[in-house]
Short mmCIF file of C-alpha atoms in Angstrom, two decimals:
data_model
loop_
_atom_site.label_atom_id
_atom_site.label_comp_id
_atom_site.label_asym_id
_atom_site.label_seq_id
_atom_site.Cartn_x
_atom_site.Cartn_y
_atom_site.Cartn_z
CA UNK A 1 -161.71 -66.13 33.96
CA UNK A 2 -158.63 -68.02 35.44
CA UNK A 3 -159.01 -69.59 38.41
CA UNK A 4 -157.35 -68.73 41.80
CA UNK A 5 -158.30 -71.35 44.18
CA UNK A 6 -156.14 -70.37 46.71
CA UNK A 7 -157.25 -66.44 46.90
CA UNK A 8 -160.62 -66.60 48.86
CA UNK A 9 -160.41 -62.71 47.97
CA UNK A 10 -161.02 -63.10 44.24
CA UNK A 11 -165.01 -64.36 45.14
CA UNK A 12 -165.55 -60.93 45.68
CA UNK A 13 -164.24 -59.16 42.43
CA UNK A 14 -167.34 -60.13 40.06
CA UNK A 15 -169.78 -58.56 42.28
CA UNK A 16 -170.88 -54.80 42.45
CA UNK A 17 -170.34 -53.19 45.18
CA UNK A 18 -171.11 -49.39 46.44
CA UNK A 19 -168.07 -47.25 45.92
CA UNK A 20 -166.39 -45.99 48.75
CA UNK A 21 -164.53 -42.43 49.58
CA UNK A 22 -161.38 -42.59 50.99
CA UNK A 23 -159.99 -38.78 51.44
CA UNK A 24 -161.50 -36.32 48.72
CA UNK A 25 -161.76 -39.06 46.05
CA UNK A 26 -163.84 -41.26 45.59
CA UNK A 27 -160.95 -44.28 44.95
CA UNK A 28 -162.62 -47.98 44.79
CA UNK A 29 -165.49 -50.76 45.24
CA UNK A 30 -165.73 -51.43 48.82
CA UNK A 31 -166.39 -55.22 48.12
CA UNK A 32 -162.92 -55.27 46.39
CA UNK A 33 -160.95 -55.28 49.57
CA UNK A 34 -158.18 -58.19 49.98
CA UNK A 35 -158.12 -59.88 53.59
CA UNK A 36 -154.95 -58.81 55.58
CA UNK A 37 -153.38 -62.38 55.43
CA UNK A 38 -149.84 -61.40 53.73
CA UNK A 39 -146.47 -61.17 55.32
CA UNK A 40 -145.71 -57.38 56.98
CA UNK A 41 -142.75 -55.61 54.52
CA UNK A 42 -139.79 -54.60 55.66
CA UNK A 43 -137.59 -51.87 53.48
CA UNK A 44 -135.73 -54.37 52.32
CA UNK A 45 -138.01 -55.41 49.97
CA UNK A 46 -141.58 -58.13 48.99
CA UNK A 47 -143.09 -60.66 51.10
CA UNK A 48 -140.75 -63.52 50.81
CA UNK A 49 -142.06 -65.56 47.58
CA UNK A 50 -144.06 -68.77 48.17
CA UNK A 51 -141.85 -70.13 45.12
CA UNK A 52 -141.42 -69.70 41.66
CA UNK A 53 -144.99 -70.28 40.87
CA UNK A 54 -147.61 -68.67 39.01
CA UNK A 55 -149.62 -67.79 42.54
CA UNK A 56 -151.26 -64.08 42.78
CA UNK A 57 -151.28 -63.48 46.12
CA UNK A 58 -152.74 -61.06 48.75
CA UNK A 59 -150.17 -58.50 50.30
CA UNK A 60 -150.33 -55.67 52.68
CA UNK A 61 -148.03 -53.11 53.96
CA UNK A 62 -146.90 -53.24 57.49
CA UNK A 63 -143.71 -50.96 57.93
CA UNK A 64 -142.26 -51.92 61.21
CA UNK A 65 -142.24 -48.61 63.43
CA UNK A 66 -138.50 -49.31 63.42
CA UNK A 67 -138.06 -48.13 60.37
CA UNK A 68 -140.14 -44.78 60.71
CA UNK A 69 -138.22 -43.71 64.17
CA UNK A 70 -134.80 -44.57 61.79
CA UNK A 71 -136.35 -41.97 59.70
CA UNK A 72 -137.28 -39.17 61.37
CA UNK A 73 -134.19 -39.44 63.05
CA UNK A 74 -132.23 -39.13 60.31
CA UNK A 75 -133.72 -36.34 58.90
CA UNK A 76 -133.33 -34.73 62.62
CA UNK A 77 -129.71 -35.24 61.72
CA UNK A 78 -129.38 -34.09 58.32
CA UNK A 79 -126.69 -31.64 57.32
CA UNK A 80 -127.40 -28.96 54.99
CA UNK A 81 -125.54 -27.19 52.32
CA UNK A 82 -125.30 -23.86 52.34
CA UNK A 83 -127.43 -21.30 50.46
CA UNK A 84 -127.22 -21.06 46.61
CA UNK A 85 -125.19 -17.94 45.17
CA UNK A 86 -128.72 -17.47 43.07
CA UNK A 87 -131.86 -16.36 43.44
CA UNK A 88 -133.68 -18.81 41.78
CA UNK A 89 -133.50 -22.58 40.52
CA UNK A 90 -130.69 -22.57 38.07
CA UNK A 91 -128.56 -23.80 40.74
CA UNK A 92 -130.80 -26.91 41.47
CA UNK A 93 -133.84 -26.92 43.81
CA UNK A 94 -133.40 -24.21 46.75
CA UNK A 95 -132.61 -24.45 50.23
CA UNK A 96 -135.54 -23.00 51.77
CA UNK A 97 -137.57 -24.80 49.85
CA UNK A 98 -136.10 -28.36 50.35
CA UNK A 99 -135.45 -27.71 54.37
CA UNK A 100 -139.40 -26.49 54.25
CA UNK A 101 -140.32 -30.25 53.07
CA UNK A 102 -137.75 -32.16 55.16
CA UNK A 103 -138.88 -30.57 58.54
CA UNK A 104 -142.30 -30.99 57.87
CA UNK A 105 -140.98 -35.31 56.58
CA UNK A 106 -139.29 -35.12 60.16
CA UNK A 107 -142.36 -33.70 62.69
CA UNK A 108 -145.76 -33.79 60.84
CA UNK A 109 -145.99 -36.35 58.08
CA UNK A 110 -147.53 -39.88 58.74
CA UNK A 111 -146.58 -42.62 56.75
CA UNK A 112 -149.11 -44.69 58.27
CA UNK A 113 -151.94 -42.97 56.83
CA UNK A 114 -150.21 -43.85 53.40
CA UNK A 115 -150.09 -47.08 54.58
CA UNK A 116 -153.77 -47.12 55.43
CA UNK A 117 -154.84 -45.56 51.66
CA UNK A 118 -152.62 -48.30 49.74
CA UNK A 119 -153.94 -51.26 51.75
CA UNK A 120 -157.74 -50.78 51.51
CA UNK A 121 -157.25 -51.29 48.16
CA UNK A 122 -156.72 -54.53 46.32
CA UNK A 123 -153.19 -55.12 46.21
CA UNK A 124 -151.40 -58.15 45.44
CA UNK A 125 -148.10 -60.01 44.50
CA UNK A 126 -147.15 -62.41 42.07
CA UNK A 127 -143.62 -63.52 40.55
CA UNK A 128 -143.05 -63.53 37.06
CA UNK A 129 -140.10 -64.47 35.61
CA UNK A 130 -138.28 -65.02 38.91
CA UNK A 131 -139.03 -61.25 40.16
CA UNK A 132 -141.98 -60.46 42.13
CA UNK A 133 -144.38 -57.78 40.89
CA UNK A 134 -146.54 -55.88 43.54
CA UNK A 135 -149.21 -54.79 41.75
CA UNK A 136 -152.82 -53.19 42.58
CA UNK A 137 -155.63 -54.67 40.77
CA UNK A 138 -159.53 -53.39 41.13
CA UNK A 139 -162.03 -54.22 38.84
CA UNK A 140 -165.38 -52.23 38.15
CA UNK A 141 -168.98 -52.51 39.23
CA UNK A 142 -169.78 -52.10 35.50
CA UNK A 143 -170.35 -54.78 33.29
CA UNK A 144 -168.12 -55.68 30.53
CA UNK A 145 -165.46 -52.89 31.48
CA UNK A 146 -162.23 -52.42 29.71
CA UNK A 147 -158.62 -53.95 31.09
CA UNK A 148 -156.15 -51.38 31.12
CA UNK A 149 -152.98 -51.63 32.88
CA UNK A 150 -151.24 -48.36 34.02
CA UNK A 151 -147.58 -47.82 34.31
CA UNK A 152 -145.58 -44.81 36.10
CA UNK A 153 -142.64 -44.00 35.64
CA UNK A 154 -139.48 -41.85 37.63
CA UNK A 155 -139.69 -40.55 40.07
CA UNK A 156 -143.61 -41.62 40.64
CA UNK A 157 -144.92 -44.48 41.78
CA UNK A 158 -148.21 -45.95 41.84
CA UNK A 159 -149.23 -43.32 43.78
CA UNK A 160 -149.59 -41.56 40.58
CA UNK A 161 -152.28 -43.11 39.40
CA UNK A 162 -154.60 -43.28 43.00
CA UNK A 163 -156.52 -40.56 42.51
CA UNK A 164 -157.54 -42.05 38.94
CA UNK A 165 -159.19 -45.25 40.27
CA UNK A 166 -162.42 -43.67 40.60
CA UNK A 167 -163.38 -42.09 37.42
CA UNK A 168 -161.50 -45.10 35.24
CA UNK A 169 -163.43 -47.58 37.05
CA UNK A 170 -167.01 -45.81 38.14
CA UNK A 171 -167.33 -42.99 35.71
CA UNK A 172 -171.25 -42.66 35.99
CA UNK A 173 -169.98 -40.64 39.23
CA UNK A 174 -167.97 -38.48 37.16
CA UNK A 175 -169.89 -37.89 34.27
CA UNK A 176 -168.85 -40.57 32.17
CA UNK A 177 -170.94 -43.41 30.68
CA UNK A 178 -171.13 -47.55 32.07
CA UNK A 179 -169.49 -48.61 28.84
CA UNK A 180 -166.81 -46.14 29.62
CA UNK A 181 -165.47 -48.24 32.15
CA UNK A 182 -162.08 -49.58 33.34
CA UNK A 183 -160.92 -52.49 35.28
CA UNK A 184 -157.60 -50.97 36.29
CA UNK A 185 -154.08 -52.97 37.21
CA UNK A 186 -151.45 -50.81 38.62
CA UNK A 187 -148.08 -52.70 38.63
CA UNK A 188 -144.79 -51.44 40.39
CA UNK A 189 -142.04 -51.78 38.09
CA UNK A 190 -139.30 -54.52 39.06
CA UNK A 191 -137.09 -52.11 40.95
CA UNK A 192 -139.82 -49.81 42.32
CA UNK A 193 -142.19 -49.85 45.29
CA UNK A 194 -142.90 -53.40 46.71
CA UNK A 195 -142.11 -55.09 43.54
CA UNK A 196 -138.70 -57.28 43.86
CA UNK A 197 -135.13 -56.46 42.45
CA UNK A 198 -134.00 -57.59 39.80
CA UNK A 199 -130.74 -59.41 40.67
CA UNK A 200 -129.35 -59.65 37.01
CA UNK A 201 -128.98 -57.84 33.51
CA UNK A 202 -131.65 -57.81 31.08
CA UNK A 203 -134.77 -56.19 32.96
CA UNK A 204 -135.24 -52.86 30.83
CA UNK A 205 -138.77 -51.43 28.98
CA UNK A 206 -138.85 -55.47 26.34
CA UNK A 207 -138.75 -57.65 29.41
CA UNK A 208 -140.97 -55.34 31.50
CA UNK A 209 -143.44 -55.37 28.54
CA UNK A 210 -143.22 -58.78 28.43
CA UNK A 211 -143.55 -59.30 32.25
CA UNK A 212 -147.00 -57.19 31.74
CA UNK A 213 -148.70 -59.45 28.93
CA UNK A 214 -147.96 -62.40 31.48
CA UNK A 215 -149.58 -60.31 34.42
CA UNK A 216 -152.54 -59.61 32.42
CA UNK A 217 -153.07 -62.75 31.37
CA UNK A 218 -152.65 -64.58 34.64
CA UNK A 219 -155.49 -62.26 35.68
CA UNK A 220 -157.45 -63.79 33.11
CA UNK A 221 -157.73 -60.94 30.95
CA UNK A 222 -157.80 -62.19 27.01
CA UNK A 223 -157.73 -58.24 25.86
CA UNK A 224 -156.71 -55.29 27.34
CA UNK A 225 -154.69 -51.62 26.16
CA UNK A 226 -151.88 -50.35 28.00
CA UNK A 227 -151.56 -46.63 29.30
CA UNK A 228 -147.83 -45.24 30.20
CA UNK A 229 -145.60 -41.68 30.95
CA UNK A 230 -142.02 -41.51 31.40
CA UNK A 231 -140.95 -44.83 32.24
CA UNK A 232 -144.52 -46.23 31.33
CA UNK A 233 -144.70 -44.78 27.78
CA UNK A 234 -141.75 -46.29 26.55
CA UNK A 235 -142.58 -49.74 28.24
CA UNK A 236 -146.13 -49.17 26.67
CA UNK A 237 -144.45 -48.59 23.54
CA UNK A 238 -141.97 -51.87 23.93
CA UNK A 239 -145.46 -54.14 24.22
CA UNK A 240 -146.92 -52.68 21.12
CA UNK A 241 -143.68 -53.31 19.58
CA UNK A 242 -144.26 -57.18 20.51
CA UNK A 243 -148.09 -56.87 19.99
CA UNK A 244 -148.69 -59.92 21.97
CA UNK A 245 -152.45 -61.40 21.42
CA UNK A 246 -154.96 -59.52 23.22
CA UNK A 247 -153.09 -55.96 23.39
CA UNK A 248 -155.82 -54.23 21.69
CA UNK A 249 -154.03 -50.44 21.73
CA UNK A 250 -152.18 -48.24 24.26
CA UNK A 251 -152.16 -44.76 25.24
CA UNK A 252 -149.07 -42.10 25.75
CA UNK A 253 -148.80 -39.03 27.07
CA UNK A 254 -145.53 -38.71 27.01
CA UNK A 255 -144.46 -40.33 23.17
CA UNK A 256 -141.37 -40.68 21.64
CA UNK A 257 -142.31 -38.56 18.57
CA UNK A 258 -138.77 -36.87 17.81
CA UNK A 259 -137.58 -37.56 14.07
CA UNK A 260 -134.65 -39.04 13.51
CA UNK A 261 -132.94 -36.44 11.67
CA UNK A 262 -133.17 -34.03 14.85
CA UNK A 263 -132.15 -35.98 17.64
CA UNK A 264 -128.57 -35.23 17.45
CA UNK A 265 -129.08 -31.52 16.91
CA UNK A 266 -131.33 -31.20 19.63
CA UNK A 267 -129.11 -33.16 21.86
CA UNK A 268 -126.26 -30.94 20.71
CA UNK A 269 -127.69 -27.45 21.34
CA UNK A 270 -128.13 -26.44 17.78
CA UNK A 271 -130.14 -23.88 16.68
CA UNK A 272 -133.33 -24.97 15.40
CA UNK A 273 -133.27 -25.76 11.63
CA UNK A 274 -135.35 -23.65 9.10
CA UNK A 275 -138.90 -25.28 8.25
CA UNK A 276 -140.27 -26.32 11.33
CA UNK A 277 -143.90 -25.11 12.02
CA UNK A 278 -144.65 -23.26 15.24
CA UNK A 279 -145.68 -26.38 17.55
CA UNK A 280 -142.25 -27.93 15.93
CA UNK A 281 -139.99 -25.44 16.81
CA UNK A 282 -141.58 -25.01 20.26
CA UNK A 283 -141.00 -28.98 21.00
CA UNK A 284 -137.23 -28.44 19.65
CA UNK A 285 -136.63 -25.89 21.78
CA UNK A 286 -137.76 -27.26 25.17
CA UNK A 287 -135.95 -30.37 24.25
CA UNK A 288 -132.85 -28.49 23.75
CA UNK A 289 -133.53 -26.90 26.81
CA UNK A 290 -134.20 -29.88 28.64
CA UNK A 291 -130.96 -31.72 27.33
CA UNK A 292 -128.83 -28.78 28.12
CA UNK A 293 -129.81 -27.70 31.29
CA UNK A 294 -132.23 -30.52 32.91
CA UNK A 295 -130.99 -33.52 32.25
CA UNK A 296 -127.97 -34.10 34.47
CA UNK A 297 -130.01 -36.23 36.36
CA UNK A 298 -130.96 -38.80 34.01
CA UNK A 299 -127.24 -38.59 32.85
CA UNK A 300 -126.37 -39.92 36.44
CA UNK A 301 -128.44 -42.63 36.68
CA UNK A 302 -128.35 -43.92 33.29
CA UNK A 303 -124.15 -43.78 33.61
CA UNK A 304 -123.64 -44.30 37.49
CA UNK A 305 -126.97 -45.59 39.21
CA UNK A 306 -124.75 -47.59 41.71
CA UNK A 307 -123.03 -44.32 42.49
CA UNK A 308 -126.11 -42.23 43.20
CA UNK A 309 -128.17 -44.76 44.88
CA UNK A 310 -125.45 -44.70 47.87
CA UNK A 311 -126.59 -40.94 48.44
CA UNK A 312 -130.15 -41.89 47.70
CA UNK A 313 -130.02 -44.73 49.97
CA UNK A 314 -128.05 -43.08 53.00
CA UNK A 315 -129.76 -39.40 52.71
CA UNK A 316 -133.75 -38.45 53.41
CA UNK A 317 -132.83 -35.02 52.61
CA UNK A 318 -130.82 -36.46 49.64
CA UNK A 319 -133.27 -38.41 48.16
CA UNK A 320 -136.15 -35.79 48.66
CA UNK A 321 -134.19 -33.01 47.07
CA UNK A 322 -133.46 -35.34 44.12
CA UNK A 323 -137.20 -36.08 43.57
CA UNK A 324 -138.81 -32.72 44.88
CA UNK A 325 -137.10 -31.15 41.97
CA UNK A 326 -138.52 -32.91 39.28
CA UNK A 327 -141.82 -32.36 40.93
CA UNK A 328 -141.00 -28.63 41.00
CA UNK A 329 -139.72 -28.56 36.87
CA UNK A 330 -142.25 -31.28 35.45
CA UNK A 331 -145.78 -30.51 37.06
CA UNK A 332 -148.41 -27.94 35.85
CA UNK A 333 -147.14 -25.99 39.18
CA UNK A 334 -145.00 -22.65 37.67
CA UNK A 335 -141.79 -24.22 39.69
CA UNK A 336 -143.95 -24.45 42.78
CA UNK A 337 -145.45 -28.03 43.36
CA UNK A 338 -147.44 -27.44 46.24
CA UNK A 339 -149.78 -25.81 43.92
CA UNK A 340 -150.88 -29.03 42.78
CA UNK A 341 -149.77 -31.49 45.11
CA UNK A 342 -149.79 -31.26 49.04
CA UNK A 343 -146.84 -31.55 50.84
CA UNK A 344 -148.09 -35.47 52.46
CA UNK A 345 -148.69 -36.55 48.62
CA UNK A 346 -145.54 -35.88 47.50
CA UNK A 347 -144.14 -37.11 50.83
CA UNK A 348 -145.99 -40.72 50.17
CA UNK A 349 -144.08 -41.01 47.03
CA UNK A 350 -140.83 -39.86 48.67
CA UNK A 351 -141.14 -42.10 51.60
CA UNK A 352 -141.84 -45.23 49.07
CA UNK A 353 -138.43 -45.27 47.82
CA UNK A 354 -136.52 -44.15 51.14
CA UNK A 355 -139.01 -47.63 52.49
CA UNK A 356 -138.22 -49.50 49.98
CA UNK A 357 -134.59 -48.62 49.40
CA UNK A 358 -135.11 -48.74 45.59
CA UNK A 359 -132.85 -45.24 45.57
CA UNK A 360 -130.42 -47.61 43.36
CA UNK A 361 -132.66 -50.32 41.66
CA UNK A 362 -135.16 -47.36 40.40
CA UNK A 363 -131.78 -45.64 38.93
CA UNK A 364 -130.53 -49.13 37.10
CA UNK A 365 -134.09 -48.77 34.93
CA UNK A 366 -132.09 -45.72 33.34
CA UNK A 367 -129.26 -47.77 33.11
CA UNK A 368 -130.86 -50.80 31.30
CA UNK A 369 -132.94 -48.46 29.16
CA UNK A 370 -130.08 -46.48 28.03
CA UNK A 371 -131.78 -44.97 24.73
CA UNK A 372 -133.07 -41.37 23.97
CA UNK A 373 -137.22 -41.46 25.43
CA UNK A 374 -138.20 -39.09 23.27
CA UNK A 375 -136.91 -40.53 19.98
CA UNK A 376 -138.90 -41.78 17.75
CA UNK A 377 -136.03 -44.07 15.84
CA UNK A 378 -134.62 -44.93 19.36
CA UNK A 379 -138.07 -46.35 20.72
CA UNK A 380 -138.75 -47.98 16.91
CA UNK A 381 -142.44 -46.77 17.06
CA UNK A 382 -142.59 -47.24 13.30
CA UNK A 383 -142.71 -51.01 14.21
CA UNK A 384 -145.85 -50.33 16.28
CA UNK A 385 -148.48 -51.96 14.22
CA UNK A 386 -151.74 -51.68 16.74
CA UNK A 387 -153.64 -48.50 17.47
CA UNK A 388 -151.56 -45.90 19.07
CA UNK A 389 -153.72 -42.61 21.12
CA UNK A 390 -151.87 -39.87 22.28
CA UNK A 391 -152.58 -37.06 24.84
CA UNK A 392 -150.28 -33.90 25.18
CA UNK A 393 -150.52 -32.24 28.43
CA UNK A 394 -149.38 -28.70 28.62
CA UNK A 395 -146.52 -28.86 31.22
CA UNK A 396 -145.18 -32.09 29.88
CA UNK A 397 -141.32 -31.88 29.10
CA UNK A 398 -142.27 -31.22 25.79
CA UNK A 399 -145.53 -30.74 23.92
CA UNK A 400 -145.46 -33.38 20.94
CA UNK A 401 -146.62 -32.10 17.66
CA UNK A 402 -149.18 -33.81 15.82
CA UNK A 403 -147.12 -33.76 12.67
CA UNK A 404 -144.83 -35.90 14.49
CA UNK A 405 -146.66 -37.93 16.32
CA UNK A 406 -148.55 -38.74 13.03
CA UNK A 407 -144.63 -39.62 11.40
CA UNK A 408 -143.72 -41.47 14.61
CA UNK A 409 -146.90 -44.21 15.01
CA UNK A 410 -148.34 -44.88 11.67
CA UNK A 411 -151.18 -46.00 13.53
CA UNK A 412 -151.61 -42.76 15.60
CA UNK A 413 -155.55 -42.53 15.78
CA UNK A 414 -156.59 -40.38 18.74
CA UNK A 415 -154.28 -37.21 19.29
CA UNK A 416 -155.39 -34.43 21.60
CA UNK A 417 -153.71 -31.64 23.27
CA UNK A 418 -155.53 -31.03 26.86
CA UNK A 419 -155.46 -27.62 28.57
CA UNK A 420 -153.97 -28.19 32.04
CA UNK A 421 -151.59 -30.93 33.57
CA UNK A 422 -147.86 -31.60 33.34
CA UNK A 423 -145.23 -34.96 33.59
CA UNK A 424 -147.58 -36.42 36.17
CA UNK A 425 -150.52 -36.25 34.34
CA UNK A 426 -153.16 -39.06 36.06
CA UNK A 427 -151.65 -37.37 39.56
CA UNK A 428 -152.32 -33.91 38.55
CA UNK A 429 -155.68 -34.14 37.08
CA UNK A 430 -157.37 -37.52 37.63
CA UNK A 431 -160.68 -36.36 36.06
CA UNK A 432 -158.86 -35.21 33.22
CA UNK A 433 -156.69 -38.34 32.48
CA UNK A 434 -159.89 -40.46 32.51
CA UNK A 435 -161.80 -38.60 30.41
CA UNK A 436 -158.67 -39.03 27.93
CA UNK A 437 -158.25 -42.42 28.51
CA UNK A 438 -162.05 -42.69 27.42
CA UNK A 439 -162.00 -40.96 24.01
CA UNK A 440 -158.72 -42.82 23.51
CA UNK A 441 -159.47 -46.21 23.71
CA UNK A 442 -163.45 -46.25 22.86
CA UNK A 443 -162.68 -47.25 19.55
CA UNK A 444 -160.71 -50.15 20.07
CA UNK A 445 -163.53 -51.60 23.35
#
């Protein structure tokens, strides 16, 4: 284990400790917790770095009230469109529906209590290759537990991955086995959350990836697998791509399995071609669905993410609209998300970015990445030369086959197809996830 003389908090991560309940969920060690010595955050961004150095340090949230009152009165202020000429979402997210959330963002919600739930766990900050990475890192009572770094993706955050902490890293108390275990880091990408912004070209899913061996290994970790949707699959797949020593495998659930000879048809709105077996033709068609009538958002910020990120930085209603949709089209919800997520949960993630102001940095990921996510010649699997798992959760944009997936990673070796869950899979069902992430990576421990 690598030193960090300067972190008194680090003593405490080899012991066991009694896990403590925060909420419903049982979330992390309580001997894990990180002394409140960092800077307080302002929305403009990190703690101020303490150089270009390879330091880890403790940080902590501390929103000035300032920023909340700015807020609320904002949203007290907001000016609404009129109704939609529709009765349901094929005009974008609803009125009704959006105004519900805002008012409730503008009278009942309390950030602090978000605040509260990220900072009793183990967060910290380090810079790596001149950007800071805010990153949460808690390790498991359990001997000889497994490394696995989680990334989200857009328009999550890693408050996707909370309610997962407990069963990856104690799963005796959810029916799991000690050698199941996890010791979990949850990174924000450059551009996201607390984590800096990138002030130059170059940071899309190869430098990330790279960014993420470093992290591990500065944490002392000499293996560990990698676990990824949306944003974090196709950064997952760019590190097995560069299969730096000590990646053992990582884990999808949200692959880039689409063969090469179907991309463009799918993108065009073609029919689907003759041959394809059942779960083939389904995946074609949501795709074509999903290019011809969803996408217009990714379209935006992968063309103009300056442009948008002046109505996502300006607008509370703006920027909640934008994101409550996706919550309403990708979750295992039917179109209604508060069937699986409260209205304060998706409020935490909502208020992160208006906090933050990462409305525009989040959006430039699209730009940088600027390739087709779900192809399989566009994200190079065939390159991937380490084990590759795969879970396919029902309400995920599309359900990859497991003829594809099989074509796509060559070294495909768990594939499963769960029963419940959409896009946001470790927020939507926790248990679930770990249990995946269990089978997935047992063979490679």
């Amino acid at each position: 284990m690598k030193k960090f003389d300067n972190i008194l908090a680090w003593r405490r991560l080899a012991r066991g400790a009694m896990v403590m309940a925060v909420g419903p969920m049982l979330l992390f060690p309580a001997g894990y917790l990180v002394p409140a010595r960092a800077a307080d955050v302002t929305s403009d961004g990190p703690a101020t770095p303490i150089g270009a150095d390879e330091t880890i340090r403790p940080f902590q949230i501390h929103v000035p009230q300032s920023q909340l009152d700015d807020l609320r009165k904002r949203i007290a202020e907001t000016r609404w469109p009129d109704k939609e000429t529709v009765s349901d979402a094929s005009q974008g997210i609803q009125l009704s529906r959006v105004q519900d959330l805002v008012r409730y963002w503008g009278t009942d919600y309390d950030w602090r209590k978000a605040e509260a739930e990220l900072n009793a766990l183990p967060e910290f900050i380090t810079t790596i290759d001149g950007v800071d990475i805010q990153f949460i890192h808690v390790r498991s009572r359990h001997p000889n537990a497994l490394p696995v770094i989680l990334t989200h993706g857009w328009p999550g955050s890693t408050f996707e991955f909370i309610k997962a902490i407990g069963p990856l890293t104690d799963p005796t108390a959810y029916g799991g086995k000690a050698e199941d275990a996890f010791d979990v880091v949850i990174p924000s990408i450059p551009g996201y959350g607390f984590s800096g912004k990138p002030t130059e070209l170059g940071w899309g899913p190869d430098r990330v990836a790279r960014a993420w061996d470093i992290l591990m290994k500065r944490l002392g970790y000499a293996h560990y697998v990698s676990q990824g949707g949306d944003h974090g699959s196709v950064i997952s797949d760019a590190l097995a791509r560069q299969a730096p020593k000590g990646l053992l495998g990582i884990h999808l659930n949200m692959p880039a399995t689409v063969p090469g000879n179907l991309t463009k048809a799918i993108n065009s709105g073609d029919p689907a071609p003759a041959g394809l077996s059942a779960p083939e033709r389904d995946a074609y068609e949501s795709l074509s669905t999903f290019f011809g009538r969803n996408a217009a958002y990714g379209a935006v910020m992968v063309t103009r993410p300056q442009t948008i990120g002046y109505s996502l930085s300006d607008s509370p209603s703006g920027l909640a609209a934008w994101i409550y949709e996706k919550f309403a089209q990708w979750s295992d919800s039917e179109g209604i998300p508060e069937r699986v997520f409260s209205k304060d949960e998706m409020l935490n993630d909502i208020t992160l970015y208006w906090l933050t102001n990462t409305g525009a940095s989040s959006s430039r990921f699209y730009w940088e990445n600027n390739n087709n996510n779900f192809s399989s010649d566009a994200q190079k699997t065939k390159e991937i030369k380490i084990p590759v798992a795969i879970s396919v959760f029902p309400k995920e944009i599309y359900q990859a086959p497991e003829s594809w997936s099989k074509q796509a990673y060559p070294t495909l070796h768990y594939y499963h197809r769960v029963d419940m869950g959409g896009h946001f899979a470790a927020w939507e069902q926790p248990k679930l996830f770990a249990e995946e992430l269990r089978e997935a990576f047992r063979s490679v421990r």
